[in-house]
Amino acid sequence: MTVSAAIRRMLAAGLTIEQALVAAEAFEAEAAPQEPMLSKRQARNRRYYERLKSSEKRLNADDQDVSDAGADPSSPGGSSPTPPSPKPQSSIPPSPPKGGSSPTAVDQVVTAFSDMARRSGLSVPRAVTASRRRSLLLRIEEHGLPAVLDAIERIGRSRFCRGENDRGWRADLDFLCQPKSFVSILEGKYDDRPLQQSQSPPRPQSPSVQRHHDIHARLKRELYGEPDEQFAGPAVDLAAGDFRSH
């Protein structure tokens, strides 16, 4: 039934025009299609797709504006390619290595060892491999940079590390990198030992002992005469003696 036919029936039934219009509006409201009820998930997806569509429209509008602004009427094609914008550089500095050490400390250690090796006649390192760098970083983190530099100076002062040993072995950078040998260097295991004297100096004699020796020497001179440089006893002539066995 149409709305006009319904109004005629209501007027014929004795309703006023205002009552008929109110009833007609109610009828139209019931006849209009209602939107289905959406769940929370469906409503969230719907809002997401609406934002996505609006973003696409805005990007397309921006691209259109850039292409229009970049057009050059003097160029043959009427437009020129727009150079890409440079990527912004990150302001976050790189994180330093663990333990507070840095590659600069490793380079300082290698330089100090190379200078010492040239002075001491040892092998000068030609390449700092990744393994050597990791080992030096560990030694610096464990003992500190001053201790590592002190170990290098100890190697240069050690005769044993410079090759004065029974094998002719000489220390190198890998010897410094090893944990066990590094601790031995710091503890002075390879330091030079003071040379021991072969004979101890004579102890001073007491006056009584010295007087006794003087009396004994005077008696020997009176009994045997002046001592000879090669023979201190009395001279005996053995030329006339017969030493054949009987």
PDB file of C-alpha atoms in Angstrom:
ATOM      1  CA  MET A   1       0.000   0.000   0.000  1.00  0.00           C
ATOM      2  CA  THR A   2       1.321   3.390  -0.916  1.00  0.00           C
ATOM      3  CA  VAL A   3       1.514   6.294   1.513  1.00  0.00           C
ATOM      4  CA  SER A   4      -1.140   8.314  -0.330  1.00  0.00           C
ATOM      5  CA  ALA A   5      -3.612   5.441  -0.255  1.00  0.00           C
ATOM      6  CA  ALA A   6      -3.024   4.983   3.451  1.00  0.00           C
ATOM      7  CA  ILE A   7      -3.665   8.675   4.116  1.00  0.00           C
ATOM      8  CA  ARG A   8      -6.991   8.530   2.189  1.00  0.00           C
ATOM      9  CA  ARG A   9      -8.113   5.557   4.243  1.00  0.00           C
ATOM     10  CA  MET A  10      -7.220   7.313   7.494  1.00  0.00           C
ATOM     11  CA  LEU A  11      -9.108  10.466   6.436  1.00  0.00           C
ATOM     12  CA  ALA A  12     -12.110   8.357   5.472  1.00  0.00           C
ATOM     13  CA  ALA A  13     -11.945   6.704   8.887  1.00  0.00           C
ATOM     14  CA  GLY A  14     -12.379  10.120  10.521  1.00  0.00           C
ATOM     15  CA  LEU A  15      -8.787  11.013  11.411  1.00  0.00           C
ATOM     16  CA  THR A  16      -7.632  14.587  11.061  1.00  0.00           C
ATOM     17  CA  ILE A  17      -5.016  15.572   8.565  1.00  0.00           C
ATOM     18  CA  GLU A  18      -2.326  15.972  11.274  1.00  0.00           C
ATOM     19  CA  GLN A  19      -3.082  12.523  12.686  1.00  0.00           C
ATOM     20  CA  ALA A  20      -2.944  11.075   9.185  1.00  0.00           C
ATOM     21  CA  LEU A  21       0.463  12.728   8.506  1.00  0.00           C
ATOM     22  CA  VAL A  22       1.901  11.426  11.788  1.00  0.00           C
ATOM     23  CA  ALA A  23       0.709   7.958  10.951  1.00  0.00           C
ATOM     24  CA  ALA A  24       2.183   8.252   7.444  1.00  0.00           C
ATOM     25  CA  GLU A  25       5.589   9.279   8.817  1.00  0.00           C
ATOM     26  CA  ALA A  26       5.543   6.326  11.177  1.00  0.00           C
ATOM     27  CA  PHE A  27       4.684   4.071   8.289  1.00  0.00           C
ATOM     28  CA  GLU A  28       7.598   5.409   6.214  1.00  0.00           C
ATOM     29  CA  ALA A  29      10.005   4.951   9.103  1.00  0.00           C
ATOM     30  CA  GLU A  30       9.004   1.328   9.485  1.00  0.00           C
ATOM     31  CA  ALA A  31       9.208   0.730   5.750  1.00  0.00           C
ATOM     32  CA  ALA A  32      12.746   2.250   5.412  1.00  0.00           C
ATOM     33  CA  PRO A  33      15.616  -0.347   5.421  1.00  0.00           C
ATOM     34  CA  GLN A  34      17.556  -0.317   8.691  1.00  0.00           C
ATOM     35  CA  GLU A  35      21.320  -0.778   8.884  1.00  0.00           C
ATOM     36  CA  PRO A  36      22.313  -4.116  10.351  1.00  0.00           C
ATOM     37  CA  MET A  37      23.810  -4.210  13.828  1.00  0.00           C
ATOM     38  CA  LEU A  38      27.626  -4.606  13.720  1.00  0.00           C
ATOM     39  CA  SER A  39      29.807  -6.332  16.272  1.00  0.00           C
ATOM     40  CA  LYS A  40      32.760  -4.541  17.860  1.00  0.00           C
ATOM     41  CA  ARG A  41      35.208  -6.291  15.583  1.00  0.00           C
ATOM     42  CA  GLN A  42      33.174  -5.458  12.464  1.00  0.00           C
ATOM     43  CA  ALA A  43      32.840  -1.835  13.557  1.00  0.00           C
ATOM     44  CA  ARG A  44      36.623  -1.642  14.151  1.00  0.00           C
ATOM     45  CA  ASN A  45      37.347  -3.133  10.716  1.00  0.00           C
ATOM     46  CA  ARG A  46      34.911  -0.734   9.123  1.00  0.00           C
ATOM     47  CA  ARG A  47      36.624   2.271  10.700  1.00  0.00           C
ATOM     48  CA  TYR A  48      40.023   0.893   9.590  1.00  0.00           C
ATOM     49  CA  TYR A  49      38.936   0.571   5.978  1.00  0.00           C
ATOM     50  CA  GLU A  50      37.417   4.052   6.029  1.00  0.00           C
ATOM     51  CA  ARG A  51      40.705   5.538   7.308  1.00  0.00           C
ATOM     52  CA  LEU A  52      42.639   3.524   4.723  1.00  0.00           C
ATOM     53  CA  LYS A  53      40.489   4.861   1.905  1.00  0.00           C
ATOM     54  CA  SER A  54      40.841   8.427   3.138  1.00  0.00           C
ATOM     55  CA  SER A  55      44.639   8.004   3.346  1.00  0.00           C
ATOM     56  CA  GLU A  56      44.775   6.700  -0.213  1.00  0.00           C
ATOM     57  CA  LYS A  57      42.732   9.638  -1.423  1.00  0.00           C
ATOM     58  CA  ARG A  58      45.023  12.087   0.364  1.00  0.00           C
ATOM     59  CA  LEU A  59      48.177  10.444  -1.055  1.00  0.00           C
ATOM     60  CA  ASN A  60      46.757  10.501  -4.560  1.00  0.00           C
ATOM     61  CA  ALA A  61      45.916  14.173  -4.151  1.00  0.00           C
ATOM     62  CA  ASP A  62      49.466  14.934  -2.932  1.00  0.00           C
ATOM     63  CA  ASP A  63      51.008  13.047  -5.868  1.00  0.00           C
ATOM     64  CA  GLN A  64      48.856  14.997  -8.251  1.00  0.00           C
ATOM     65  CA  ASP A  65      49.922  18.291  -6.692  1.00  0.00           C
ATOM     66  CA  VAL A  66      53.625  17.353  -6.883  1.00  0.00           C
ATOM     67  CA  SER A  67      53.380  16.311 -10.533  1.00  0.00           C
ATOM     68  CA  ASP A  68      51.580  19.530 -11.423  1.00  0.00           C
ATOM     69  CA  ALA A  69      54.085  21.677  -9.548  1.00  0.00           C
ATOM     70  CA  GLY A  70      57.051  19.925 -11.142  1.00  0.00           C
ATOM     71  CA  ALA A  71      55.879  20.463 -14.716  1.00  0.00           C
ATOM     72  CA  ASP A  72      58.219  22.618 -16.775  1.00  0.00           C
ATOM     73  CA  PRO A  73      56.520  24.305 -19.749  1.00  0.00           C
ATOM     74  CA  SER A  74      59.900  24.771 -21.490  1.00  0.00           C
ATOM     75  CA  SER A  75      60.735  21.054 -21.494  1.00  0.00           C
ATOM     76  CA  PRO A  76      59.745  18.981 -24.545  1.00  0.00           C
ATOM     77  CA  GLY A  77      57.580  16.611 -22.535  1.00  0.00           C
ATOM     78  CA  GLY A  78      56.022  19.354 -20.462  1.00  0.00           C
ATOM     79  CA  SER A  79      57.268  17.829 -17.204  1.00  0.00           C
ATOM     80  CA  SER A  80      60.553  16.974 -15.545  1.00  0.00           C
ATOM     81  CA  PRO A  81      61.265  14.138 -13.161  1.00  0.00           C
ATOM     82  CA  THR A  82      61.245  15.184  -9.544  1.00  0.00           C
ATOM     83  CA  PRO A  83      64.462  14.170  -7.753  1.00  0.00           C
ATOM     84  CA  PRO A  84      63.862  11.942  -4.745  1.00  0.00           C
ATOM     85  CA  SER A  85      64.187  13.626  -1.398  1.00  0.00           C
ATOM     86  CA  PRO A  86      67.222  12.492   0.616  1.00  0.00           C
ATOM     87  CA  LYS A  87      66.555  10.243   3.558  1.00  0.00           C
ATOM     88  CA  PRO A  88      66.965  11.951   6.905  1.00  0.00           C
ATOM     89  CA  GLN A  89      70.075  10.813   8.699  1.00  0.00           C
ATOM     90  CA  SER A  90      69.657   9.263  12.075  1.00  0.00           C
ATOM     91  CA  SER A  91      70.891  11.392  14.955  1.00  0.00           C
ATOM     92  CA  ILE A  92      71.468   8.372  17.210  1.00  0.00           C
ATOM     93  CA  PRO A  93      75.229   7.711  17.554  1.00  0.00           C
ATOM     94  CA  PRO A  94      76.490   4.127  17.294  1.00  0.00           C
ATOM     95  CA  SER A  95      76.690   2.308  20.587  1.00  0.00           C
ATOM     96  CA  PRO A  96      80.262   1.786  21.928  1.00  0.00           C
ATOM     97  CA  PRO A  97      81.623  -1.724  22.504  1.00  0.00           C
ATOM     98  CA  LYS A  98      80.879  -3.465  25.767  1.00  0.00           C
ATOM     99  CA  GLY A  99      83.113  -2.885  28.731  1.00  0.00           C
ATOM    100  CA  GLY A 100      83.836   0.786  28.007  1.00  0.00           C
ATOM    101  CA  SER A 101      86.708   0.055  25.603  1.00  0.00           C
ATOM    102  CA  SER A 102      86.910   1.390  22.078  1.00  0.00           C
ATOM    103  CA  PRO A 103      88.714   0.540  18.823  1.00  0.00           C
ATOM    104  CA  THR A 104      90.975   3.547  19.450  1.00  0.00           C
ATOM    105  CA  ALA A 105      92.413   1.787  22.517  1.00  0.00           C
ATOM    106  CA  VAL A 106      93.206  -1.304  20.448  1.00  0.00           C
ATOM    107  CA  ASP A 107      94.982   0.832  17.832  1.00  0.00           C
ATOM    108  CA  GLN A 108      96.972   2.492  20.612  1.00  0.00           C
ATOM    109  CA  VAL A 109      98.066  -0.902  21.933  1.00  0.00           C
ATOM    110  CA  VAL A 110      99.101  -2.104  18.459  1.00  0.00           C
ATOM    111  CA  THR A 111     101.085   1.101  17.871  1.00  0.00           C
ATOM    112  CA  ALA A 112     102.878   0.785  21.225  1.00  0.00           C
ATOM    113  CA  PHE A 113     103.740  -2.873  20.568  1.00  0.00           C
ATOM    114  CA  SER A 114     105.023  -2.073  17.060  1.00  0.00           C
ATOM    115  CA  ASP A 115     107.304   0.689  18.381  1.00  0.00           C
ATOM    116  CA  MET A 116     108.645  -1.608  21.115  1.00  0.00           C
ATOM    117  CA  ALA A 117     109.200  -4.449  18.633  1.00  0.00           C
ATOM    118  CA  ARG A 118     111.255  -2.205  16.324  1.00  0.00           C
ATOM    119  CA  ARG A 119     113.467  -1.099  19.218  1.00  0.00           C
ATOM    120  CA  SER A 120     113.900  -4.627  20.604  1.00  0.00           C
ATOM    121  CA  GLY A 121     114.328  -6.542  17.358  1.00  0.00           C
ATOM    122  CA  LEU A 122     111.018  -8.427  17.672  1.00  0.00           C
ATOM    123  CA  SER A 123     108.428  -9.259  15.029  1.00  0.00           C
ATOM    124  CA  VAL A 124     106.340  -6.201  14.102  1.00  0.00           C
ATOM    125  CA  PRO A 125     102.641  -7.053  13.549  1.00  0.00           C
ATOM    126  CA  ARG A 126     101.567  -6.494   9.961  1.00  0.00           C
ATOM    127  CA  ALA A 127      97.815  -7.197  10.309  1.00  0.00           C
ATOM    128  CA  VAL A 128      95.359  -6.878  13.179  1.00  0.00           C
ATOM    129  CA  THR A 129      92.903  -9.691  12.519  1.00  0.00           C
ATOM    130  CA  ALA A 130      89.447  -9.935  14.082  1.00  0.00           C
ATOM    131  CA  SER A 131      90.732 -12.583  16.504  1.00  0.00           C
ATOM    132  CA  ARG A 132      93.617 -10.372  17.633  1.00  0.00           C
ATOM    133  CA  ARG A 133      91.310  -7.378  18.020  1.00  0.00           C
ATOM    134  CA  ARG A 134      88.857  -9.364  20.165  1.00  0.00           C
ATOM    135  CA  SER A 135      91.694 -10.680  22.366  1.00  0.00           C
ATOM    136  CA  LEU A 136      93.162  -7.198  22.870  1.00  0.00           C
ATOM    137  CA  LEU A 137      89.731  -5.810  23.716  1.00  0.00           C
ATOM    138  CA  LEU A 138      89.298  -8.520  26.342  1.00  0.00           C
ATOM    139  CA  ARG A 139      92.719  -7.773  27.881  1.00  0.00           C
ATOM    140  CA  ILE A 140      91.863  -4.062  28.014  1.00  0.00           C
ATOM    141  CA  GLU A 141      88.471  -4.738  29.578  1.00  0.00           C
ATOM    142  CA  GLU A 142      89.944  -7.135  32.169  1.00  0.00           C
ATOM    143  CA  HIS A 143      93.071  -5.208  33.216  1.00  0.00           C
ATOM    144  CA  GLY A 144      92.747  -1.691  31.779  1.00  0.00           C
ATOM    145  CA  LEU A 145      94.729   0.109  29.099  1.00  0.00           C
ATOM    146  CA  PRO A 146      97.619   1.204  31.414  1.00  0.00           C
ATOM    147  CA  ALA A 147      98.247  -2.429  32.422  1.00  0.00           C
ATOM    148  CA  VAL A 148      98.403  -3.524  28.774  1.00  0.00           C
ATOM    149  CA  LEU A 149     100.909  -0.770  27.957  1.00  0.00           C
ATOM    150  CA  ASP A 150     102.973  -1.758  31.018  1.00  0.00           C
ATOM    151  CA  ALA A 151     103.043  -5.379  29.812  1.00  0.00           C
ATOM    152  CA  ILE A 152     104.407  -4.194  26.454  1.00  0.00           C
ATOM    153  CA  GLU A 153     107.214  -2.292  28.170  1.00  0.00           C
ATOM    154  CA  ARG A 154     108.054  -5.370  30.277  1.00  0.00           C
ATOM    155  CA  ILE A 155     108.385  -7.455  27.106  1.00  0.00           C
ATOM    156  CA  GLY A 156     110.802  -4.912  25.654  1.00  0.00           C
ATOM    157  CA  ARG A 157     112.975  -4.983  28.807  1.00  0.00           C
ATOM    158  CA  SER A 158     113.040  -8.796  29.079  1.00  0.00           C
ATOM    159  CA  ARG A 159     116.112 -10.568  27.678  1.00  0.00           C
ATOM    160  CA  PHE A 160     114.163 -13.828  27.605  1.00  0.00           C
ATOM    161  CA  CYS A 161     111.362 -12.286  25.488  1.00  0.00           C
ATOM    162  CA  ARG A 162     113.945 -10.742  23.151  1.00  0.00           C
ATOM    163  CA  GLY A 163     115.341 -14.182  22.268  1.00  0.00           C
ATOM    164  CA  GLU A 164     118.088 -14.714  24.867  1.00  0.00           C
ATOM    165  CA  ASN A 165     116.953 -18.235  25.775  1.00  0.00           C
ATOM    166  CA  ASP A 166     117.949 -21.796  24.912  1.00  0.00           C
ATOM    167  CA  ARG A 167     115.432 -21.999  22.037  1.00  0.00           C
ATOM    168  CA  GLY A 168     115.898 -18.560  20.555  1.00  0.00           C
ATOM    169  CA  TRP A 169     112.171 -17.906  21.009  1.00  0.00           C
ATOM    170  CA  ARG A 170     110.948 -14.302  20.728  1.00  0.00           C
ATOM    171  CA  ALA A 171     107.686 -12.752  21.908  1.00  0.00           C
ATOM    172  CA  ASP A 172     105.127 -11.431  19.425  1.00  0.00           C
ATOM    173  CA  LEU A 173     101.683  -9.800  19.507  1.00  0.00           C
ATOM    174  CA  ASP A 174      99.891 -13.143  19.902  1.00  0.00           C
ATOM    175  CA  PHE A 175     101.953 -13.824  23.023  1.00  0.00           C
ATOM    176  CA  LEU A 176     100.604 -10.574  24.483  1.00  0.00           C
ATOM    177  CA  CYS A 177      97.019 -11.503  23.504  1.00  0.00           C
ATOM    178  CA  GLN A 178      96.978 -14.841  25.345  1.00  0.00           C
ATOM    179  CA  PRO A 179      95.300 -14.581  28.785  1.00  0.00           C
ATOM    180  CA  LYS A 180      97.763 -16.869  30.614  1.00  0.00           C
ATOM    181  CA  SER A 181     100.932 -15.339  29.214  1.00  0.00           C
ATOM    182  CA  PHE A 182      99.557 -11.811  29.735  1.00  0.00           C
ATOM    183  CA  VAL A 183      99.108 -12.438  33.471  1.00  0.00           C
ATOM    184  CA  SER A 184     102.611 -13.956  33.672  1.00  0.00           C
ATOM    185  CA  ILE A 185     104.060 -10.828  32.065  1.00  0.00           C
ATOM    186  CA  LEU A 186     102.306  -8.559  34.568  1.00  0.00           C
ATOM    187  CA  GLU A 187     103.462 -10.723  37.487  1.00  0.00           C
ATOM    188  CA  GLY A 188     107.098 -10.354  36.396  1.00  0.00           C
ATOM    189  CA  LYS A 189     107.728 -13.946  35.343  1.00  0.00           C
ATOM    190  CA  TYR A 190     109.760 -12.796  32.322  1.00  0.00           C
ATOM    191  CA  ASP A 191     111.583  -9.924  34.035  1.00  0.00           C
ATOM    192  CA  ASP A 192     115.387 -10.059  34.085  1.00  0.00           C
ATOM    193  CA  ARG A 193     116.951 -11.467  37.245  1.00  0.00           C
ATOM    194  CA  PRO A 194     120.007  -9.772  38.847  1.00  0.00           C
ATOM    195  CA  LEU A 195     123.285 -11.566  38.072  1.00  0.00           C
ATOM    196  CA  GLN A 196     124.627 -13.484  41.093  1.00  0.00           C
ATOM    197  CA  GLN A 197     128.313 -13.034  41.901  1.00  0.00           C
ATOM    198  CA  SER A 198     130.394 -16.232  41.631  1.00  0.00           C
ATOM    199  CA  GLN A 199     132.396 -15.514  44.806  1.00  0.00           C
ATOM    200  CA  SER A 200     131.321 -13.553  47.774  1.00  0.00           C
ATOM    201  CA  PRO A 201     133.711 -10.838  48.962  1.00  0.00           C
ATOM    202  CA  PRO A 202     135.991 -11.871  51.847  1.00  0.00           C
ATOM    203  CA  ARG A 203     134.730 -11.013  55.249  1.00  0.00           C
ATOM    204  CA  PRO A 204     136.911  -8.689  57.318  1.00  0.00           C
ATOM    205  CA  GLN A 205     139.026 -10.524  59.918  1.00  0.00           C
ATOM    206  CA  SER A 206     139.096  -9.629  63.549  1.00  0.00           C
ATOM    207  CA  PRO A 207     142.307  -8.087  64.995  1.00  0.00           C
ATOM    208  CA  SER A 208     143.111 -11.243  67.009  1.00  0.00           C
ATOM    209  CA  VAL A 209     142.845 -13.506  63.960  1.00  0.00           C
ATOM    210  CA  GLN A 210     144.936 -11.128  61.885  1.00  0.00           C
ATOM    211  CA  ARG A 211     147.644 -11.055  64.622  1.00  0.00           C
ATOM    212  CA  HIS A 212     147.650 -14.872  64.708  1.00  0.00           C
ATOM    213  CA  HIS A 213     148.181 -15.031  60.947  1.00  0.00           C
ATOM    214  CA  ASP A 214     151.032 -12.536  61.139  1.00  0.00           C
ATOM    215  CA  ILE A 215     152.822 -14.583  63.870  1.00  0.00           C
ATOM    216  CA  HIS A 216     152.384 -17.796  61.880  1.00  0.00           C
ATOM    217  CA  ALA A 217     153.791 -16.192  58.717  1.00  0.00           C
ATOM    218  CA  ARG A 218     156.861 -14.826  60.628  1.00  0.00           C
ATOM    219  CA  LEU A 219     157.628 -18.261  62.094  1.00  0.00           C
ATOM    220  CA  LYS A 220     157.493 -19.877  58.636  1.00  0.00           C
ATOM    221  CA  ARG A 221     159.930 -17.305  57.281  1.00  0.00           C
ATOM    222  CA  GLU A 222     162.349 -17.929  60.166  1.00  0.00           C
ATOM    223  CA  LEU A 223     162.223 -21.710  59.734  1.00  0.00           C
ATOM    224  CA  TYR A 224     162.096 -22.056  55.954  1.00  0.00           C
ATOM    225  CA  GLY A 225     163.296 -18.750  54.687  1.00  0.00           C
ATOM    226  CA  GLU A 226     161.537 -16.555  52.157  1.00  0.00           C
ATOM    227  CA  PRO A 227     158.818 -18.510  50.221  1.00  0.00           C
ATOM    228  CA  ASP A 228     159.224 -19.115  46.531  1.00  0.00           C
ATOM    229  CA  GLU A 229     156.513 -17.960  44.077  1.00  0.00           C
ATOM    230  CA  GLN A 230     155.807 -21.562  42.923  1.00  0.00           C
ATOM    231  CA  PHE A 231     156.829 -23.576  45.988  1.00  0.00           C
ATOM    232  CA  ALA A 232     156.228 -22.430  49.524  1.00  0.00           C
ATOM    233  CA  GLY A 233     158.221 -25.239  51.289  1.00  0.00           C
ATOM    234  CA  PRO A 234     161.999 -25.752  51.763  1.00  0.00           C
ATOM    235  CA  ALA A 235     164.071 -26.591  48.667  1.00  0.00           C
ATOM    236  CA  VAL A 236     165.298 -30.236  48.527  1.00  0.00           C
ATOM    237  CA  ASP A 237     167.870 -31.480  45.975  1.00  0.00           C
ATOM    238  CA  LEU A 238     166.597 -34.666  44.378  1.00  0.00           C
ATOM    239  CA  ALA A 239     169.207 -34.969  41.605  1.00  0.00           C
ATOM    240  CA  ALA A 240     171.423 -37.542  43.416  1.00  0.00           C
ATOM    241  CA  GLY A 241     168.595 -39.687  44.616  1.00  0.00           C
ATOM    242  CA  ASP A 242     167.903 -43.162  43.249  1.00  0.00           C
ATOM    243  CA  PHE A 243     164.201 -43.683  42.631  1.00  0.00           C
ATOM    244  CA  ARG A 244     164.411 -47.148  40.997  1.00  0.00           C
ATOM    245  CA  SER A 245     162.326 -49.922  42.506  1.00  0.00           C
ATOM    246  CA  HIS A 246     164.396 -52.509  44.570  1.00  0.00           C
TER     247      HIS A 246
END
